PDB file of C-alpha atoms in Angstrom:
ATOM      1  CA  MET A 802     -27.927  96.581  23.084  1.00 35.00           C
ATOM      2  CA  VAL A 803     -24.194  97.269  23.020  1.00 37.00           C
ATOM      3  CA  ASN A 804     -21.087  96.138  24.822  1.00 39.00           C
ATOM      4  CA  VAL A 805     -18.479  98.037  26.784  1.00 37.00           C
ATOM      5  CA  LEU A 806     -16.840  99.096  23.486  1.00 40.00           C
ATOM      6  CA  GLY A 807     -20.139 100.277  22.249  1.00 41.00           C
ATOM      7  CA  GLU A 808     -20.455  97.712  19.491  1.00 42.00           C
ATOM      8  CA  PRO A 809     -23.613  95.656  19.043  1.00 42.00           C
ATOM      9  CA  ILE A 810     -24.026  92.493  20.916  1.00 37.00           C
ATOM     10  CA  ASP A 811     -25.267  90.772  17.818  1.00 42.00           C
ATOM     11  CA  GLY A 812     -22.123  91.482  15.801  1.00 41.00           C
ATOM     12  CA  ILE A 813     -19.853  90.501  18.727  1.00 38.00           C
ATOM     13  CA  GLU A 814     -21.573  87.339  18.927  1.00 43.00           C
ATOM     14  CA  MET A 815     -21.263  86.590  15.231  1.00 42.00           C
ATOM     15  CA  GLU A 816     -17.586  87.791  15.473  1.00 43.00           C
ATOM     16  CA  THR A 817     -16.965  85.394  18.284  1.00 41.00           C
ATOM     17  CA  GLU A 818     -18.509  82.495  16.645  1.00 45.00           C
ATOM     18  CA  ASN A 819     -16.285  83.056  13.568  1.00 45.00           C
ATOM     19  CA  CYS A 820     -13.202  83.604  15.863  1.00 43.00           C
ATOM     20  CA  LEU A 821     -13.966  80.245  17.562  1.00 43.00           C
ATOM     21  CA  ARG A 822     -14.378  78.399  14.196  1.00 47.00           C
ATOM     22  CA  ASP A 823     -11.226  79.787  12.725  1.00 48.00           C
ATOM     23  CA  TYR A 824      -9.156  79.181  16.004  1.00 44.00           C
ATOM     24  CA  ASP A 825     -10.403  75.570  16.089  1.00 49.00           C
ATOM     25  CA  MET A 826      -9.533  74.900  12.554  1.00 52.00           C
ATOM     26  CA  ARG A 827      -6.118  76.456  12.821  1.00 49.00           C
ATOM     27  CA  LEU A 828      -5.312  74.452  15.859  1.00 49.00           C
ATOM     28  CA  ARG A 829      -6.380  71.173  14.463  1.00 55.00           C
ATOM     29  CA  GLN A 830      -4.444  71.845  11.283  1.00 51.00           C
ATOM     30  CA  SER A 831      -1.243  72.611  13.249  1.00 48.00           C
ATOM     31  CA  GLY A 832      -1.186  69.288  14.844  1.00 55.00           C
ATOM     32  CA  LEU A 833      -0.022  70.800  18.014  1.00 48.00           C
ATOM     33  CA  ASP A 834      -1.544  70.866  21.533  1.00 53.00           C
ATOM     34  CA  LEU A 835      -2.718  74.300  22.744  1.00 49.00           C
ATOM     35  CA  LYS A 836       0.269  75.102  24.881  1.00 52.00           C
ATOM     36  CA  THR A 837       2.799  74.433  21.889  1.00 52.00           C
ATOM     37  CA  TYR A 838       0.546  75.925  19.333  1.00 47.00           C
ATOM     38  CA  MET A 839       0.383  79.397  21.366  1.00 48.00           C
ATOM     39  CA  GLN A 840       4.331  79.058  22.133  1.00 49.00           C
ATOM     40  CA  TYR A 841       5.297  78.804  18.529  1.00 44.00           C
ATOM     41  CA  THR A 842       2.722  80.589  16.409  1.00 46.00           C
ATOM     42  CA  GLY A 843       2.579  83.590  18.712  1.00 51.00           C
ATOM     43  CA  MET A 844      -0.592  85.301  20.399  1.00 55.00           C
ATOM     44  CA  LYS A 845      -3.453  86.925  18.393  1.00 66.00           C
ATOM     45  CA  LEU A 846      -5.989  88.710  20.035  1.00 72.00           C
ATOM     46  CA  GLU A 847      -8.775  86.712  18.540  1.00 79.00           C
ATOM     47  CA  ASP A 848      -6.952  83.346  19.823  1.00 85.00           C
ATOM     48  CA  LEU A 849      -7.250  84.834  23.471  1.00 90.00           C
ATOM     49  CA  ARG A 850     -10.933  85.793  22.817  1.00 89.00           C
ATOM     50  CA  ALA A 851     -11.616  82.301  21.504  1.00 89.00           C
ATOM     51  CA  GLN A 852     -10.014  80.802  24.552  1.00 92.00           C
ATOM     52  CA  LEU A 853     -12.011  82.875  26.979  1.00 92.00           C
ATOM     53  CA  ASN A 854     -15.154  81.928  25.232  1.00 89.00           C
ATOM     54  CA  LEU A 855     -14.430  78.395  25.785  1.00 90.00           C
ATOM     55  CA  LEU A 856     -13.859  78.825  29.671  1.00 91.00           C
ATOM     56  CA  PRO A 857     -16.926  77.473  31.646  1.00 86.00           C
ATOM     57  CA  HIS A 858     -18.592  79.249  34.766  1.00 88.00           C
ATOM     58  CA  ILE A 859     -17.585  82.880  33.892  1.00 92.00           C
ATOM     59  CA  SER A 860     -20.288  85.539  34.264  1.00 94.00           C
ATOM     60  CA  GLU A 861     -20.951  87.874  31.403  1.00 93.00           C
ATOM     61  CA  ASP A 862     -19.740  90.860  33.395  1.00 93.00           C
ATOM     62  CA  ILE A 863     -16.241  89.163  34.110  1.00 96.00           C
ATOM     63  CA  LYS A 864     -16.238  88.051  30.538  1.00 94.00           C
ATOM     64  CA  ASN A 865     -16.933  91.660  29.242  1.00 93.00           C
ATOM     65  CA  ILE A 866     -14.195  93.120  31.353  1.00 94.00           C
ATOM     66  CA  ALA A 867     -11.706  90.220  30.504  1.00 95.00           C
ATOM     67  CA  LEU A 868     -12.329  90.963  26.711  1.00 93.00           C
ATOM     68  CA  TYR A 869     -11.615  94.576  27.496  1.00 92.00           C
ATOM     69  CA  VAL A 870      -8.334  93.596  29.127  1.00 93.00           C
ATOM     70  CA  ILE A 871      -7.367  91.375  26.205  1.00 92.00           C
ATOM     71  CA  GLY A 872      -7.749  94.501  23.973  1.00 89.00           C
ATOM     72  CA  CYS A 873      -5.527  96.450  26.465  1.00 90.00           C
ATOM     73  CA  LEU A 874      -2.606  94.076  26.009  1.00 90.00           C
ATOM     74  CA  ASN A 875       0.741  95.307  24.339  1.00 89.00           C
ATOM     75  CA  PRO A 876       2.283  93.165  21.612  1.00 83.00           C
ATOM     76  CA  LYS A 877       4.483  91.305  24.234  1.00 86.00           C
ATOM     77  CA  GLY A 878       1.348  90.070  26.018  1.00 89.00           C
ATOM     78  CA  TYR A 879       1.634  92.598  29.056  1.00 94.00           C
ATOM     79  CA  LEU A 880      -1.297  94.444  30.522  1.00 95.00           C
ATOM     80  CA  GLU A 881      -0.117  98.150  30.935  1.00 91.00           C
ATOM     81  CA  ARG A 882      -3.181  99.675  32.192  1.00 93.00           C
ATOM     82  CA  ASP A 883      -3.839  99.524  36.049  1.00 95.00           C
ATOM     83  CA  THR A 884      -6.923  98.305  37.717  1.00 96.00           C
ATOM     84  CA  GLU A 885      -8.184 101.757  38.655  1.00 96.00           C
ATOM     85  CA  THR A 886      -7.727 103.068  35.246  1.00 95.00           C
ATOM     86  CA  ILE A 887      -9.788 100.059  33.812  1.00 95.00           C
ATOM     87  CA  VAL A 888     -12.532 100.727  36.357  1.00 95.00           C
ATOM     88  CA  ASP A 889     -12.520 104.417  35.007  1.00 95.00           C
ATOM     89  CA  ASP A 890     -12.581 103.252  31.390  1.00 92.00           C
ATOM     90  CA  PHE A 891     -15.717 101.448  31.895  1.00 91.00           C
ATOM     91  CA  ILE A 892     -17.530 104.485  33.565  1.00 90.00           C
ATOM     92  CA  PHE A 893     -16.334 106.855  30.863  1.00 89.00           C
ATOM     93  CA  ILE A 894     -16.693 104.406  27.741  1.00 83.00           C
ATOM     94  CA  ALA A 895     -19.782 102.471  28.827  1.00 80.00           C
ATOM     95  CA  SER A 896     -21.314 104.364  31.691  1.00 86.00           C
ATOM     96  CA  LYS A 897     -21.049 101.058  33.525  1.00 89.00           C
ATOM     97  CA  VAL A 898     -19.898 100.773  37.071  1.00 93.00           C
ATOM     98  CA  VAL A 899     -17.594  97.859  37.713  1.00 95.00           C
ATOM     99  CA  THR A 900     -15.455  97.190  41.006  1.00 96.00           C
ATOM    100  CA  GLU A 901     -11.846  96.796  41.295  1.00 97.00           C
ATOM    101  CA  GLU A 902     -12.454  93.291  42.521  1.00 97.00           C
ATOM    102  CA  GLN A 903     -14.199  92.589  39.390  1.00 97.00           C
ATOM    103  CA  VAL A 904     -11.316  93.789  37.173  1.00 97.00           C
ATOM    104  CA  GLU A 905      -8.922  91.738  39.158  1.00 98.00           C
ATOM    105  CA  GLU A 906     -11.027  88.725  38.626  1.00 98.00           C
ATOM    106  CA  ALA A 907     -11.091  89.396  34.929  1.00 97.00           C
ATOM    107  CA  ILE A 908      -7.247  89.908  34.572  1.00 98.00           C
ATOM    108  CA  SER A 909      -6.916  86.606  36.657  1.00 98.00           C
ATOM    109  CA  VAL A 910      -8.992  84.811  34.041  1.00 97.00           C
ATOM    110  CA  VAL A 911      -6.828  86.361  31.297  1.00 97.00           C
ATOM    111  CA  GLN A 912      -3.685  85.265  32.965  1.00 97.00           C
ATOM    112  CA  SER A 913      -5.227  81.733  32.960  1.00 96.00           C
ATOM    113  CA  LEU A 914      -5.023  81.680  29.221  1.00 94.00           C
ATOM    114  CA  GLU A 915      -2.263  80.400  26.894  1.00 91.00           C
ATOM    115  CA  PRO A 916       0.514  81.190  26.476  1.00 90.00           C
ATOM    116  CA  ALA A 917       1.464  81.262  30.252  1.00 94.00           C
ATOM    117  CA  GLY A 918       2.502  84.681  31.373  1.00 95.00           C
ATOM    118  CA  VAL A 919      -0.080  86.537  29.192  1.00 94.00           C
ATOM    119  CA  GLY A 920      -1.781  89.337  30.863  1.00 95.00           C
ATOM    120  CA  ALA A 921       1.119  90.165  33.463  1.00 97.00           C
ATOM    121  CA  ARG A 922       1.628  93.538  34.450  1.00 96.00           C
ATOM    122  CA  ASN A 923       5.360  93.423  34.830  1.00 95.00           C
ATOM    123  CA  ILE A 924       8.088  90.821  33.946  1.00 95.00           C
ATOM    124  CA  ARG A 925       8.024  89.581  37.653  1.00 96.00           C
ATOM    125  CA  GLU A 926       4.475  88.708  37.578  1.00 97.00           C
ATOM    126  CA  CYS A 927       4.800  87.207  34.065  1.00 96.00           C
ATOM    127  CA  LEU A 928       7.708  84.781  35.161  1.00 96.00           C
ATOM    128  CA  ILE A 929       5.868  84.068  38.457  1.00 97.00           C
ATOM    129  CA  LEU A 930       2.809  83.073  36.201  1.00 97.00           C
ATOM    130  CA  GLN A 931       4.926  80.705  34.132  1.00 97.00           C
ATOM    131  CA  LEU A 932       6.398  79.040  36.960  1.00 98.00           C
ATOM    132  CA  LYS A 933       3.186  78.514  38.756  1.00 97.00           C
ATOM    133  CA  ARG A 934       1.798  76.729  35.622  1.00 96.00           C
ATOM    134  CA  ILE A 935       4.293  73.887  35.792  1.00 96.00           C
ATOM    135  CA  ASP A 936       2.947  70.604  36.801  1.00 95.00           C
ATOM    136  CA  ASN A 937       4.605  68.713  39.849  1.00 96.00           C
ATOM    137  CA  PRO A 938       7.033  71.649  40.211  1.00 97.00           C
ATOM    138  CA  SER A 939      10.514  70.532  41.390  1.00 98.00           C
ATOM    139  CA  ASP A 940      12.454  72.053  44.260  1.00 98.00           C
ATOM    140  CA  ALA A 941      14.254  74.053  41.897  1.00 98.00           C
ATOM    141  CA  VAL A 942      11.072  75.710  40.553  1.00 98.00           C
ATOM    142  CA  LEU A 943       9.677  76.226  43.857  1.00 98.00           C
ATOM    143  CA  LEU A 944      12.646  77.943  44.959  1.00 98.00           C
ATOM    144  CA  ALA A 945      12.813  79.940  41.747  1.00 97.00           C
ATOM    145  CA  THR A 946       9.081  81.211  42.561  1.00 98.00           C
ATOM    146  CA  ARG A 947      10.127  82.210  46.284  1.00 98.00           C
ATOM    147  CA  ILE A 948      13.054  84.114  44.635  1.00 97.00           C
ATOM    148  CA  LEU A 949      10.855  86.164  42.360  1.00 97.00           C
ATOM    149  CA  GLU A 950       8.205  86.775  45.019  1.00 97.00           C
ATOM    150  CA  GLU A 951      10.669  87.440  47.983  1.00 97.00           C
ATOM    151  CA  CYS A 952      14.139  88.557  46.519  1.00 97.00           C
ATOM    152  CA  TYR A 953      13.393  90.152  43.198  1.00 96.00           C
ATOM    153  CA  THR A 954      15.529  92.985  43.789  1.00 95.00           C
ATOM    154  CA  ALA A 955      18.517  90.829  44.620  1.00 96.00           C
ATOM    155  CA  ILE A 956      17.907  88.473  41.429  1.00 94.00           C
ATOM    156  CA  GLU A 957      17.731  91.849  39.347  1.00 92.00           C
ATOM    157  CA  ASP A 958      21.070  92.923  40.727  1.00 93.00           C
ATOM    158  CA  LYS A 959      22.455  89.446  40.383  1.00 92.00           C
ATOM    159  CA  ARG A 960      23.199  89.418  44.468  1.00 95.00           C
ATOM    160  CA  PHE A 961      22.857  85.688  44.850  1.00 95.00           C
ATOM    161  CA  ASP A 962      24.642  85.888  47.963  1.00 96.00           C
ATOM    162  CA  LYS A 963      21.947  87.713  49.409  1.00 97.00           C
ATOM    163  CA  ILE A 964      19.340  85.224  48.088  1.00 97.00           C
ATOM    164  CA  GLN A 965      21.222  82.500  49.801  1.00 97.00           C
ATOM    165  CA  LYS A 966      21.213  84.414  53.108  1.00 97.00           C
ATOM    166  CA  ALA A 967      17.714  85.412  52.972  1.00 97.00           C
ATOM    167  CA  LEU A 968      16.246  82.145  51.872  1.00 97.00           C
ATOM    168  CA  GLY A 969      18.821  80.016  53.740  1.00 97.00           C
ATOM    169  CA  VAL A 970      19.671  77.900  50.870  1.00 97.00           C
ATOM    170  CA  THR A 971      22.958  76.831  49.067  1.00 97.00           C
ATOM    171  CA  GLU A 972      24.678  78.293  46.337  1.00 96.00           C
ATOM    172  CA  GLU A 973      23.852  75.060  44.320  1.00 97.00           C
ATOM    173  CA  GLU A 974      20.393  75.387  45.074  1.00 98.00           C
ATOM    174  CA  VAL A 975      20.449  78.915  43.669  1.00 97.00           C
ATOM    175  CA  GLN A 976      22.242  77.793  40.596  1.00 96.00           C
ATOM    176  CA  ASP A 977      19.431  75.208  40.076  1.00 97.00           C
ATOM    177  CA  ALA A 978      16.707  77.864  40.538  1.00 97.00           C
ATOM    178  CA  VAL A 979      18.429  80.251  38.325  1.00 96.00           C
ATOM    179  CA  ALA A 980      18.600  77.541  35.516  1.00 96.00           C
ATOM    180  CA  GLU A 981      14.742  77.223  35.916  1.00 97.00           C
ATOM    181  CA  LEU A 982      14.263  81.010  35.408  1.00 96.00           C
ATOM    182  CA  LYS A 983      16.467  80.767  32.337  1.00 93.00           C
ATOM    183  CA  LYS A 984      13.774  78.468  30.827  1.00 93.00           C
ATOM    184  CA  LEU A 985      11.184  81.045  31.001  1.00 94.00           C
ATOM    185  CA  ASN A 986      10.180  83.620  28.432  1.00 90.00           C
ATOM    186  CA  PRO A 987       9.765  87.299  29.533  1.00 90.00           C
ATOM    187  CA  GLN A 988       7.932  88.008  26.360  1.00 87.00           C
ATOM    188  CA  PRO A 989       5.347  85.362  26.255  1.00 83.00           C
ATOM    189  CA  CYS A 990       3.568  86.444  23.222  1.00 77.00           C
ATOM    190  CA  TYR A 991       6.820  86.636  21.299  1.00 59.00           C
ATOM    191  CA  THR A 992       5.978  85.395  17.585  1.00 47.00           C
ATOM    192  CA  SER A 993       8.154  82.734  15.920  1.00 41.00           C
ATOM    193  CA  ASP A 994       7.498  80.388  13.073  1.00 36.00           C
ATOM    194  CA  ILE A 995       7.820  76.706  13.959  1.00 31.00           C
ATOM    195  CA  LEU A 996       7.391  75.601  10.341  1.00 28.00           C
ATOM    196  CA  MET A 997      10.227  77.794   9.100  1.00 29.00           C
ATOM    197  CA  ASP A 998      12.500  76.715  11.970  1.00 33.00           C
ATOM    198  CA  ASN A 999      13.067  80.486  12.549  1.00 33.00           C
ATOM    199  CA  SER A1000      12.235  80.608  16.250  1.00 35.00           C
ATOM    200  CA  VAL A1001      14.349  82.731  18.756  1.00 35.00           C
ATOM    201  CA  VAL A1002      14.571  82.089  22.495  1.00 35.00           C
ATOM    202  CA  ILE A1003      14.499  85.129  24.744  1.00 37.00           C
ATOM    203  CA  VAL A1004      15.498  84.365  28.204  1.00 42.00           C
ATOM    204  CA  PRO A1005      15.873  86.450  31.381  1.00 53.00           C
ATOM    205  CA  ASP A1006      19.537  87.668  31.945  1.00 56.00           C
ATOM    206  CA  PHE A1007      20.006  85.709  35.280  1.00 55.00           C
ATOM    207  CA  ASN A1008      23.693  84.535  35.739  1.00 50.00           C
ATOM    208  CA  VAL A1009      25.067  83.095  38.832  1.00 43.00           C
ATOM    209  CA  HIS A1010      28.194  84.351  40.120  1.00 44.00           C
ATOM    210  CA  ASP A1011      29.888  85.081  43.620  1.00 43.00           C
ATOM    211  CA  GLU A1012      29.813  88.470  45.004  1.00 45.00           C
ATOM    212  CA  ASP A1013      32.310  89.761  47.372  1.00 42.00           C
TER     213      ASP A1013
END
């Protein structure tokens, strides 16, 4: 029996077991929690696969699709294949029919992994995923989410006056929301080395200024 990639299931199970063991060892040796570990050591595909295998209550079908999705991520952690294309991939590669709903569910599973923002299909979704991962979000975080969801073109163009009018908020509130956006990483799988103190912070280019 083979999986969607045409690999023997027994081999995949052995590889997964090895990934889980290595991943757990590296995580424990780092002395970091999972979120910090992924933030500062960078994403590796085996790390994502290991996290996936630790998630409970996921059907084998969704897990196999999610594994394929992980394999489709670019080095920055973005998914560049659309849902329909992934459906076609399964038909052509594995002669297996999957639905767009199953693919979307699998993408959501991948997007639940660390680091926050992984599996996003564009920068807007990447930043929204990071904001929605914040516990007990402040008013500024909630507004930042609304801005991305409802006024993305305005924030891209730095038309903060339009955001104020569209959302009925003050300039100060927009400034606070932009400050939250600047804390996010548009490249969630950017690799840095915490042990060498050589990390680089990449932030979205959102600056508040008045528009005539």
